[in-house]
Coordinates of C-alpha atoms in Angstrom, one line a residue:
M1198 CA 0.0 0.0 0.0
Q1199 CA 1.5 3.3 -1.1
H1200 CA 1.4 6.4 1.2
D1201 CA 1.9 10.0 0.2
T1202 CA 4.3 11.2 2.8
P1203 CA 5.9 14.5 1.7
L1204 CA 6.7 15.6 5.3
I1205 CA 8.7 12.4 6.0
A1206 CA 10.3 12.5 2.5
T1207 CA 11.4 16.1 3.0
I1208 CA 12.9 15.4 6.5
V1209 CA 14.7 12.3 5.3
A1210 CA 16.0 13.9 2.1
G1211 CA 17.0 17.1 3.9
L1212 CA 18.7 15.6 6.9
G1213 CA 20.2 12.7 5.1
L1214 CA 21.8 14.6 2.3
A1215 CA 22.8 17.4 4.8
F1216 CA 24.6 14.8 6.9
V1217 CA 26.5 13.4 3.9
L1218 CA 27.5 16.8 2.4
G1219 CA 28.2 18.2 5.9
A1220 CA 30.6 15.3 6.6
V1221 CA 32.3 15.9 3.3
A1222 CA 32.6 19.6 4.0
Q1223 CA 34.0 18.9 7.5
R1224 CA 36.6 16.5 5.9
L1225 CA 37.6 19.2 3.5
R1226 CA 38.0 21.6 6.4
I1227 CA 35.0 23.7 5.2
P1228 CA 32.3 24.7 7.6
P1229 CA 29.5 22.0 7.6
L1230 CA 26.8 24.6 6.9
V1231 CA 28.2 24.9 3.4
G1232 CA 27.3 21.2 3.0
Y1233 CA 23.8 21.9 4.4
L1234 CA 23.2 24.6 1.8
L1235 CA 24.4 22.5 -1.0
A1236 CA 22.1 19.7 0.2
G1237 CA 19.2 22.2 -0.2
V1238 CA 20.3 23.1 -3.7
A1239 CA 20.5 19.4 -4.6
V1240 CA 16.9 18.7 -3.5
G1241 CA 15.6 22.0 -4.7
P1242 CA 13.4 22.6 -7.8
F1243 CA 16.3 24.0 -9.9
T1244 CA 18.5 20.9 -10.0
P1245 CA 17.6 17.5 -11.6
G1246 CA 16.5 14.6 -9.5
Y1247 CA 14.3 14.4 -6.4
V1248 CA 12.6 17.7 -5.4
A1249 CA 11.6 18.1 -1.8
D1250 CA 8.5 20.0 -0.6
Q1251 CA 9.7 23.6 -0.4
A1252 CA 6.8 24.8 1.7
L1253 CA 7.2 22.1 4.2
A1254 CA 11.0 22.6 4.4
T1255 CA 10.4 26.4 5.1
E1256 CA 7.9 25.7 7.9
L1257 CA 10.3 23.1 9.5
A1258 CA 13.1 25.7 9.3
E1259 CA 10.8 28.2 11.1
I1260 CA 10.7 25.8 14.1
G1261 CA 14.5 25.8 14.1
V1262 CA 14.6 29.6 14.2
I1263 CA 12.1 29.6 17.1
L1264 CA 14.1 27.1 19.1
L1265 CA 17.4 28.8 18.4
M1266 CA 16.1 32.2 19.5
F1267 CA 14.5 30.6 22.5
G1268 CA 17.9 29.1 23.5
V1269 CA 19.5 32.5 23.0
G1270 CA 16.9 34.1 25.3
L1271 CA 17.7 31.5 27.9
H1272 CA 21.3 32.9 28.1
F1273 CA 20.3 36.5 27.7
S1274 CA 18.8 38.6 30.5
L1275 CA 16.8 41.8 30.3
N1276 CA 19.7 43.6 31.9
D1277 CA 22.0 42.3 29.1
L1278 CA 19.6 43.7 26.5
L1279 CA 19.3 47.1 28.3
S1280 CA 23.1 47.3 28.8
V1281 CA 23.7 47.5 25.0
R1282 CA 20.7 49.7 24.1
A1283 CA 22.9 52.8 23.7
I1284 CA 24.7 51.2 20.7
A1285 CA 22.4 48.5 19.5
L1286 CA 19.4 50.8 18.9
P1287 CA 21.0 53.7 17.1
G1288 CA 23.6 51.4 15.4
A1289 CA 21.1 49.0 14.0
V1290 CA 18.8 51.9 12.8
V1291 CA 21.7 53.7 11.1
Q1292 CA 23.0 50.5 9.5
I1293 CA 19.5 49.6 8.2
V1294 CA 19.1 53.1 6.7
V1295 CA 22.6 53.0 5.0
A1296 CA 22.1 49.5 3.6
S1297 CA 18.5 50.4 2.4
L1298 CA 19.7 53.5 0.7
M1299 CA 22.5 51.6 -1.1
G1300 CA 19.9 49.0 -2.2
L1301 CA 17.5 51.7 -3.3
G1302 CA 20.3 53.3 -5.4
L1303 CA 21.1 49.9 -7.1
A1304 CA 17.4 49.4 -7.8
L1305 CA 16.9 52.8 -9.4
F1306 CA 20.0 52.2 -11.5
M1307 CA 18.4 49.0 -12.8
G1308 CA 15.2 50.9 -13.7
W1309 CA 13.0 49.7 -10.8
T1310 CA 10.4 51.8 -8.9
I1311 CA 11.1 53.5 -5.6
G1312 CA 8.8 51.0 -3.9
A1313 CA 10.8 48.1 -5.3
G1314 CA 14.0 49.8 -4.2
L1315 CA 12.8 50.2 -0.7
V1316 CA 11.8 46.5 -0.4
F1317 CA 15.1 45.5 -2.0
G1318 CA 17.2 47.7 0.3
L1319 CA 15.4 46.6 3.5
A1320 CA 15.9 42.9 2.5
L1321 CA 19.7 43.6 2.1
S1322 CA 19.9 45.4 5.5
V1323 CA 18.8 42.6 7.9
A1324 CA 21.1 39.8 8.9
S1325 CA 20.2 36.1 9.4
T1326 CA 19.3 35.2 12.9
V1327 CA 20.6 31.6 12.5
V1328 CA 23.9 32.5 10.8
L1329 CA 24.7 35.3 13.3
L1330 CA 24.0 33.2 16.3
R1331 CA 25.9 30.2 15.0
A1332 CA 28.9 32.4 14.4
M1333 CA 28.7 33.9 17.9
Q1334 CA 28.3 30.5 19.5
E1335 CA 31.1 28.8 17.5
R1336 CA 33.5 31.6 18.6
R1337 CA 32.3 31.5 22.3
L1338 CA 31.2 35.2 22.0
M1339 CA 27.7 34.9 23.4
E1340 CA 28.7 35.9 26.9
T1341 CA 31.0 38.7 25.9
E1342 CA 30.2 42.4 25.4
R1343 CA 30.5 42.1 21.6
G1344 CA 28.1 39.0 21.7
R1345 CA 25.5 41.0 23.6
I1346 CA 25.9 43.9 21.2
A1347 CA 25.4 41.6 18.3
V1348 CA 22.2 40.0 19.8
G1349 CA 20.9 43.4 20.8
W1350 CA 21.5 44.7 17.3
L1351 CA 19.7 41.6 15.9
I1352 CA 16.7 42.3 18.1
V1353 CA 16.4 45.9 16.9
E1354 CA 16.7 44.7 13.3
D1355 CA 13.9 42.1 13.9
L1356 CA 11.7 44.8 15.4
A1357 CA 12.3 47.1 12.4
M1358 CA 11.5 44.3 10.0
V1359 CA 8.2 43.6 11.9
L1360 CA 7.3 47.2 11.3
A1361 CA 8.3 46.9 7.6
L1362 CA 6.2 43.8 7.1
V1363 CA 3.1 45.6 8.5
L1364 CA 3.7 48.8 6.5
L1365 CA 4.4 47.2 3.1
P1366 CA 0.8 46.4 2.2
T1367 CA -0.1 50.1 3.0
L1368 CA 2.8 51.3 0.9
A1369 CA 1.6 49.1 -2.0
G1370 CA -1.9 50.5 -1.7
M1371 CA -0.5 54.1 -1.7
Q1372 CA 1.5 53.3 -4.9
G1373 CA -1.6 51.8 -6.5
T1374 CA -0.2 48.3 -7.0
N1375 CA -2.5 45.3 -7.1
S1376 CA -2.4 44.1 -3.5
N1377 CA -5.8 42.4 -3.3
T1378 CA -4.3 39.2 -2.0
L1379 CA -2.8 40.9 1.0
T1380 CA -4.1 43.6 3.2
A1381 CA -2.7 45.7 6.0
D1382 CA -3.4 45.1 9.7
P1383 CA -7.2 44.2 9.9
L1384 CA -7.7 46.6 12.9
A1385 CA -5.9 49.4 11.0
S1386 CA -8.0 48.7 7.9
W1387 CA -11.2 48.8 10.0
L1388 CA -10.3 52.1 11.6
G1389 CA -9.2 53.5 8.3
M1390 CA -5.7 54.4 9.4
G1391 CA -3.1 55.8 7.1
L1392 CA 0.6 55.0 7.1
G1393 CA 1.3 56.9 10.4
G1394 CA -1.6 55.3 12.1
V1395 CA -0.5 51.8 11.1
L1396 CA 3.0 52.6 12.4
L1397 CA 1.7 53.8 15.8
L1398 CA -0.6 50.8 16.0
T1399 CA 2.2 48.3 15.3
I1400 CA 4.5 50.0 17.9
A1401 CA 1.6 49.8 20.4
K1402 CA 1.0 46.1 19.8
V1403 CA 4.7 45.3 20.2
G1404 CA 4.7 47.3 23.4
V1405 CA 1.7 45.4 24.8
F1406 CA 3.3 42.1 24.0
V1407 CA 6.6 43.1 25.8
G1408 CA 4.5 44.4 28.7
I1409 CA 2.6 41.1 29.0
M1410 CA 5.7 39.1 28.8
L1411 CA 7.5 41.2 31.5
I1412 CA 4.5 41.3 33.9
V1413 CA 2.6 38.1 33.3
G1414 CA 5.1 35.9 31.6
R1415 CA 7.8 36.5 34.2
R1416 CA 5.5 34.9 36.8
V1417 CA 3.6 32.3 34.8
I1418 CA 6.4 30.7 32.6
P1419 CA 8.8 29.9 35.5
W1420 CA 6.0 28.7 37.7
I1421 CA 4.8 26.2 35.0
L1422 CA 8.3 24.8 34.6
H1423 CA 8.9 24.6 38.4
Y1424 CA 5.6 22.7 38.8
I1425 CA 6.5 20.3 36.0
A1426 CA 10.0 19.8 37.4
H1427 CA 8.6 18.7 40.7
T1428 CA 6.6 15.9 39.0
G1429 CA 10.0 14.2 38.4
S1430 CA 9.1 13.4 34.7
R1431 CA 12.0 14.4 32.4
E1432 CA 9.8 13.7 29.4
L1433 CA 7.1 16.0 30.6
F1434 CA 9.6 18.7 31.4
R1435 CA 11.1 18.5 27.9
L1436 CA 7.6 18.7 26.5
A1437 CA 6.8 21.7 28.6
V1438 CA 9.9 23.6 27.4
L1439 CA 9.1 23.0 23.8
A1440 CA 5.4 23.8 24.3
I1441 CA 6.3 27.1 26.0
A1442 CA 8.7 28.1 23.2
L1443 CA 6.5 27.3 20.3
T1444 CA 3.2 28.5 21.9
V1445 CA 4.6 31.9 22.9
A1446 CA 6.3 32.4 19.5
F1447 CA 3.1 31.4 17.6
G1448 CA 0.8 33.4 19.9
S1449 CA 2.9 36.5 19.7
A1450 CA 2.9 36.3 15.9
K1451 CA -0.8 35.8 15.6
L1452 CA -2.0 38.2 18.3
F1453 CA 0.5 41.0 18.2
G1454 CA 2.1 40.8 14.8
V1455 CA 5.5 40.1 16.4
S1456 CA 7.9 37.8 14.5
L1457 CA 8.1 34.1 15.6
A1458 CA 11.8 34.6 16.4
L1459 CA 11.2 37.6 18.5
G1460 CA 8.4 36.0 20.5
A1461 CA 10.6 32.9 21.2
F1462 CA 13.5 35.1 22.3
F1463 CA 11.4 36.9 24.9
A1464 CA 10.0 33.6 26.2
G1465 CA 13.6 32.4 26.7
M1466 CA 14.7 35.7 28.2
I1467 CA 11.8 35.5 30.8
L1468 CA 12.7 31.9 31.6
S1469 CA 16.4 32.8 32.0
E1470 CA 15.6 34.2 35.4
S1471 CA 14.5 30.8 36.6
A1472 CA 17.0 28.3 38.2
L1473 CA 15.8 25.8 35.6
S1474 CA 17.0 27.8 32.6
Q1475 CA 20.2 25.7 32.2
R1476 CA 18.3 22.4 32.2
A1477 CA 15.7 23.9 29.7
A1478 CA 18.6 24.8 27.4
Q1479 CA 20.0 21.3 27.5
E1480 CA 16.7 19.7 26.8
T1481 CA 16.1 21.7 23.7
L1482 CA 19.6 21.5 22.3
P1483 CA 19.2 18.4 20.1
L1484 CA 16.0 19.6 18.4
R1485 CA 17.6 23.1 18.0
D1486 CA 20.5 21.6 16.1
A1487 CA 18.4 19.4 13.9
F1488 CA 15.9 22.1 12.9
A1489 CA 18.7 24.6 12.4
V1490 CA 20.2 22.2 9.7
L1491 CA 16.7 22.1 8.1
F1492 CA 16.8 25.9 8.0
F1493 CA 20.0 25.9 5.9
V1494 CA 18.6 23.1 3.6
S1495 CA 15.4 25.2 3.1
V1496 CA 17.6 28.2 2.1
G1497 CA 19.5 26.1 -0.4
M1498 CA 16.3 25.0 -2.0
L1499 CA 15.4 28.6 -2.9
F1500 CA 18.6 29.1 -4.9
N1501 CA 18.7 28.8 -8.7
P1502 CA 22.3 28.3 -9.8
A1503 CA 21.5 29.7 -13.2
S1504 CA 21.0 33.2 -11.7
L1505 CA 24.8 33.3 -11.2
L1506 CA 25.2 33.4 -15.0
R1507 CA 22.0 35.2 -15.9
E1508 CA 22.7 38.5 -14.0
P1509 CA 26.4 38.5 -12.9
W1510 CA 26.9 42.3 -12.5
P1511 CA 23.7 43.0 -10.5
L1512 CA 24.6 40.0 -8.3
L1513 CA 28.1 41.3 -7.7
A1514 CA 26.7 44.7 -6.8
T1515 CA 24.3 43.0 -4.4
L1516 CA 27.1 41.1 -2.8
F1517 CA 29.1 44.3 -2.5
I1518 CA 26.3 46.0 -0.6
I1519 CA 25.8 43.1 1.8
I1520 CA 29.5 42.2 2.5
V1521 CA 31.2 45.5 2.1
G1522 CA 28.6 48.3 2.4
K1523 CA 26.9 46.9 5.5
S1524 CA 30.1 45.8 7.1
V1525 CA 31.9 49.2 6.7
A1526 CA 28.8 51.0 8.0
A1527 CA 28.6 48.8 11.1
F1528 CA 32.4 49.0 11.6
L1529 CA 32.3 52.8 11.6
I1530 CA 29.2 53.0 13.8
V1531 CA 30.7 50.8 16.4
L1532 CA 34.0 52.8 16.4
A1533 CA 31.9 56.0 16.6
F1534 CA 30.5 54.8 19.9
R1535 CA 34.1 54.3 21.1
H1536 CA 34.1 50.6 21.2
P1537 CA 37.4 48.6 20.5
V1538 CA 38.4 47.7 17.0
G1539 CA 38.0 44.0 17.9
T1540 CA 34.3 44.6 18.7
A1541 CA 33.8 46.6 15.5
L1542 CA 35.4 43.8 13.4
T1543 CA 33.3 41.1 15.0
I1544 CA 30.0 43.0 14.6
S1545 CA 30.7 44.0 11.0
A1546 CA 31.6 40.3 10.1
S1547 CA 28.5 39.1 11.9
L1548 CA 26.2 41.3 9.8
A1549 CA 27.9 40.6 6.4
Q1550 CA 25.1 38.2 5.4
I1551 CA 21.3 38.1 5.0
G1552 CA 18.7 35.5 5.7
E1553 CA 15.2 34.5 6.8
F1554 CA 13.7 38.0 7.1
S1555 CA 15.1 38.9 3.7
F1556 CA 13.3 35.9 2.2
I1557 CA 10.0 37.0 3.9
L1558 CA 10.4 40.6 2.7
A1559 CA 11.2 39.5 -0.9
E1560 CA 8.2 37.1 -1.1
L1561 CA 5.8 39.7 0.3
G1562 CA 7.2 42.3 -2.1
V1563 CA 6.6 40.1 -5.1
K1564 CA 3.0 39.2 -3.9
L1565 CA 2.3 42.9 -3.5
N1566 CA 3.7 43.7 -7.0
L1567 CA 6.2 46.0 -5.4
L1568 CA 9.3 43.9 -6.2
P1569 CA 10.0 42.3 -9.5
T1570 CA 10.9 38.6 -9.5
A1571 CA 14.4 39.5 -10.6
G1572 CA 14.8 41.3 -7.3
R1573 CA 13.7 38.2 -5.4
D1574 CA 16.2 36.1 -7.3
L1575 CA 19.0 38.6 -6.5
I1576 CA 18.1 38.5 -2.8
L1577 CA 18.0 34.7 -2.7
A1578 CA 21.4 34.5 -4.5
G1579 CA 22.9 37.1 -2.3
A1580 CA 21.7 35.2 0.8
I1581 CA 23.0 31.9 -0.3
L1582 CA 26.4 33.3 -1.3
T1583 CA 26.9 35.5 1.8
I1584 CA 25.9 32.6 4.1
M1585 CA 28.5 30.5 2.4
L1586 CA 31.1 33.3 2.5
N1587 CA 30.4 34.3 6.1
P1588 CA 32.8 31.7 7.7
L1589 CA 35.5 32.9 5.4
I1590 CA 34.8 36.5 6.4
F1591 CA 35.2 35.5 10.1
A1592 CA 38.4 33.7 9.3
A1593 CA 39.7 36.9 7.7
V1594 CA 38.7 38.8 10.8
D1595 CA 40.5 36.3 13.0
W1596 CA 43.6 36.6 10.8
L1597 CA 43.4 40.4 10.9
S1598 CA 42.9 40.4 14.6
R1599 CA 46.0 38.3 15.2
R1600 CA 48.0 40.5 12.9
L1601 CA 46.9 43.7 14.7
E1602 CA 47.4 42.1 18.1
R1603 CA 51.1 41.3 17.1
A1604 CA 51.7 44.6 15.3
P1605 CA 54.5 46.6 16.8
G1606 CA 54.1 50.2 17.7
R1607 CA 50.6 50.2 19.2
G1608 CA 51.9 52.3 22.0
G1609 CA 50.3 50.2 24.7
V1610 CA 46.8 50.9 23.4
D1611 CA 44.3 48.0 23.8
V1612 CA 43.2 47.7 20.2
F1613 CA 40.6 45.0 21.1
G1614 CA 39.5 46.2 24.5
S1615 CA 38.1 44.0 27.2
D1616 CA 34.7 42.4 27.0
A1617 CA 34.5 42.0 30.7
K1618 CA 33.0 44.5 33.1
A1619 CA 34.9 45.6 36.1
G1620 CA 35.6 42.8 38.4
Q1621 CA 34.3 40.1 36.0
V1622 CA 36.0 37.6 33.8
A1623 CA 34.8 37.6 30.3
A1624 CA 34.1 34.3 28.5
P1625 CA 37.0 33.7 26.1
A1626 CA 36.5 34.2 22.4
K1627 CA 37.2 31.2 20.2
S1628 CA 39.3 31.7 17.2
S1629 CA 41.0 29.4 14.7
A1630 CA 44.2 29.6 16.8
A1631 CA 45.0 26.7 19.2
P1632 CA 44.5 27.3 22.9
E1633 CA 47.5 28.5 24.9
A1634 CA 49.5 25.5 26.2
T1635 CA 49.8 24.8 29.9
R1636 CA 53.1 24.9 31.7
L1637 CA 52.0 22.1 34.2
T1638 CA 53.9 18.8 34.3
G1639 CA 53.1 15.7 36.4
H1640 CA 49.5 17.0 36.6
T1641 CA 46.0 15.6 36.3
I1642 CA 43.8 16.6 33.4
L1643 CA 40.1 16.7 34.1
V1644 CA 37.7 16.8 31.2
G1645 CA 34.3 18.3 32.0
H1646 CA 33.2 20.3 35.0
G1647 CA 29.5 19.3 35.3
R1648 CA 27.8 17.5 38.1
V1649 CA 30.5 14.8 38.2
G1650 CA 33.5 16.8 37.2
S1651 CA 32.8 19.6 39.8
I1652 CA 33.0 17.0 42.7
V1653 CA 36.2 15.6 41.3
A1654 CA 37.7 19.1 41.0
D1655 CA 36.8 20.0 44.6
A1656 CA 38.7 16.9 45.8
L1657 CA 41.7 17.7 43.6
K1658 CA 41.7 21.3 45.1
K1659 CA 41.7 20.0 48.7
S1660 CA 44.6 17.5 47.9
S1661 CA 46.7 20.4 46.4
Q1662 CA 47.5 18.3 43.4
P1663 CA 48.4 20.2 40.2
F1664 CA 45.5 19.9 37.7
L1665 CA 43.7 21.7 35.0
I1666 CA 40.2 21.4 33.5
I1667 CA 39.1 21.2 29.9
E1668 CA 35.7 22.8 29.5
D1669 CA 33.6 24.4 26.7
A1670 CA 30.6 25.9 28.6
D1671 CA 30.9 29.7 28.8
D1672 CA 29.2 30.1 32.2
I1673 CA 31.4 27.4 33.8
I1674 CA 34.6 28.7 32.3
A1675 CA 33.9 32.2 33.7
K1676 CA 33.4 30.8 37.2
L1677 CA 36.5 28.6 37.0
R1678 CA 38.7 31.5 36.0
E1679 CA 37.2 33.6 38.8
S1680 CA 38.3 30.8 41.2
N1681 CA 41.8 30.9 39.6
V1682 CA 41.5 27.3 38.3
E1683 CA 43.6 26.7 35.2
T1684 CA 41.2 26.1 32.3
I1685 CA 41.6 25.2 28.7
V1686 CA 38.7 26.3 26.6
G1687 CA 37.4 24.0 23.9
N1688 CA 36.2 20.5 23.0
A1689 CA 38.6 17.9 24.4
A1690 CA 38.1 15.7 21.4
R1691 CA 40.0 18.2 19.3
S1692 CA 43.7 17.3 19.0
D1693 CA 44.9 20.9 19.4
V1694 CA 43.0 21.3 22.7
L1695 CA 44.4 18.0 24.1
K1696 CA 47.9 19.0 23.0
S1697 CA 47.6 22.3 24.9
A1698 CA 46.9 20.3 28.1
N1699 CA 50.4 18.7 27.8
L1700 CA 49.3 15.1 27.6
G1701 CA 52.9 13.9 27.3
G1702 CA 53.8 15.4 30.7
A1703 CA 50.5 14.5 32.5
R1704 CA 50.1 11.6 35.0
Y1705 CA 46.4 11.1 35.0
L1706 CA 43.5 11.8 32.7
L1707 CA 40.0 11.9 34.2
I1708 CA 37.1 12.0 31.7
A1709 CA 33.9 13.2 33.5
I1710 CA 31.8 14.0 30.4
P1711 CA 28.8 11.6 29.8
E1712 CA 29.3 11.4 26.0
A1713 CA 31.0 8.0 25.4
F1714 CA 31.7 8.7 21.7
E1715 CA 33.7 11.9 22.4
A1716 CA 35.3 10.2 25.5
G1717 CA 36.5 7.4 23.2
Q1718 CA 38.2 9.9 20.9
I1719 CA 39.8 11.6 23.9
V1720 CA 41.1 8.2 25.3
Q1721 CA 42.5 7.2 21.9
Q1722 CA 44.4 10.4 21.4
A1723 CA 45.7 10.4 25.0
R1724 CA 46.9 6.9 24.8
A1725 CA 48.8 7.6 21.6
A1726 CA 50.4 10.7 23.0
N1727 CA 51.3 9.2 26.4
P1728 CA 51.3 5.4 26.7
G1729 CA 52.0 5.6 30.4
I1730 CA 49.2 8.0 31.4
Q1731 CA 46.5 6.5 33.6
I1732 CA 43.0 7.1 32.3
I1733 CA 39.6 7.0 34.2
A1734 CA 36.4 7.5 32.3
R1735 CA 32.7 7.2 33.0
A1736 CA 30.0 5.2 31.2
H1737 CA 26.3 4.5 31.3
S1738 CA 26.1 1.0 29.7
D1739 CA 28.1 -2.2 29.2
A1740 CA 28.5 -1.3 25.5
E1741 CA 30.1 2.1 26.5
V1742 CA 32.4 0.3 28.9
E1743 CA 33.6 -2.0 26.2
H1744 CA 34.0 1.0 23.8
L1745 CA 36.2 3.0 26.2
R1746 CA 38.2 -0.1 27.2
S1747 CA 38.9 -0.9 23.6
H1748 CA 40.3 2.6 23.1
G1749 CA 42.7 2.3 26.0
A1750 CA 41.0 3.5 29.2
D1751 CA 42.4 1.9 32.4
L1752 CA 39.3 2.2 34.5
I1753 CA 35.7 2.8 33.5
I1754 CA 33.1 3.6 36.1
M1755 CA 29.5 2.9 35.2
G1756 CA 27.3 5.1 37.2
E1757 CA 24.3 2.7 37.4
R1758 CA 26.5 -0.2 38.5
E1759 CA 28.2 1.9 41.2
I1760 CA 24.8 3.0 42.5
A1761 CA 23.6 -0.6 42.6
L1762 CA 26.7 -1.7 44.5
G1763 CA 26.3 1.1 46.9
I1764 CA 22.8 0.2 47.7
I1765 CA 23.7 -3.5 48.1
H1766 CA 26.7 -2.7 50.3
N1767 CA 24.6 -0.5 52.7
L1768 CA 21.7 -3.0 52.8
F1769 CA 24.0 -5.8 53.9
E1770 CA 25.7 -3.6 56.4
W1771 CA 22.3 -2.7 58.0
Q1772 CA 21.4 -6.4 58.0
A1773 CA 24.7 -7.3 59.7
R1774 CA 24.2 -4.7 62.4
R1775 CA 20.6 -5.4 63.1
P1776 CA 21.0 -8.7 65.1
A1777 CA 23.7 -7.1 67.2
A1778 CA 21.5 -4.1 67.9
Q1779 CA 18.6 -6.3 69.0
A1780 CA 20.8 -8.3 71.3

């Protein structure tokens, strides 16, 4: 019996091909997201072979954007947002205006209308949420000042695009274009509001949404999660987190006209004040990663490779506006606010691409007969190419940063500045350079500082043994460095991170992370670098024990087995003492 399953087929084709091409890209030392984009091109309508359902892929990608922004909100407090308002608000507005004017100029040069130019310029002015956040997270910048500025900048851009999406139908009506298929805000239409009225109404609705989230959401959302957490059901807790993120995002879009991403961000930010925020972030991480991959696949499906040959010069001009025009504008704006060059470089590189809001604006512009289809093709091609080029732009920024940092004659001036506030330790920024090597010898290397690793670390401190910790969680790293504990930042499965821990001179390697696959890679590299090192690892099953032993671990402790042995030991001790007590 045959079944029509476009949803399953789209997910299987998208994730399956993304996995294959992502692995190939990783092997070639290219960012995996390039493989994800090419997977989208392969299953898109413009290449031969299987064609996935484009509408379904786009909706699945929206879930990824929601979960990603929810996760960002979990690590971003209201105080963080307010702390960067002085630069994020004017900076984003000025950058949008500059990019929009450049896009308008290119559109007029190509003979388009002013309305088409405005839509085209706005689409080129807004950066992709997913790409920007991925870049920040990969470089461990989310907890730094430049990371907060980038996220704040992104939120202002999203708010500006929400206003633009509401105002475009009104603009189309004023220009006399055929916009019967789409109307402006129903309430604004019923009240007969003009352009100014629609703008005020939209701002009022966004304000009401923010007010409800700060007053009601701040009490209700944490209360719901605390109640579910006390039931002891991990499955129900995970479901509650996902339900809150998706419901708030969808409700905010339908009731207040706020974007799905912005609604999810505020839900996460409200929940960040709860003690359960870290657990909520961990529970949503696998789904966030999977749906983020589908986002890149859906973007690739929109791209027609023939557009590269059909209109090369307009495409090059579009890329110039996105990569050079926006970046230079952002760089100068950040410097004008007296922030360090390093912050200006990071922000400008982060914004040198366009994404999901650009697609929405382009599609709406075409439906309203404001934007020609050639404009939509340029926007899509510009998005695909700038997303692919963005990792290279960041690599160039990393290279330039290192050159400036080593440049003589700086006169003691801190070119890059400090991302930490007074008395605080900033989360380190990740670059392509290897971590700084330790000077310890005869020491213990502890991988992971979670629930297990923190107990082991406390014991090592009390024994006064030399040790260091390898960790990749920003909040944990900051606390360890405040406590003057030597910490190497990064994933211990990476050879350069392990090399920095001086495996050859270490006596013991303690692996406290629960992921047996990564632990096996660590054990294998450690045994090859130092055959005499003694290795203790943890496991959760007999299969994991065998896996770690086969890679060279000396001792594997399985948590469940140790708990069972502890219970049996204490039971027998009680039974042995009971007759004596009765006698």
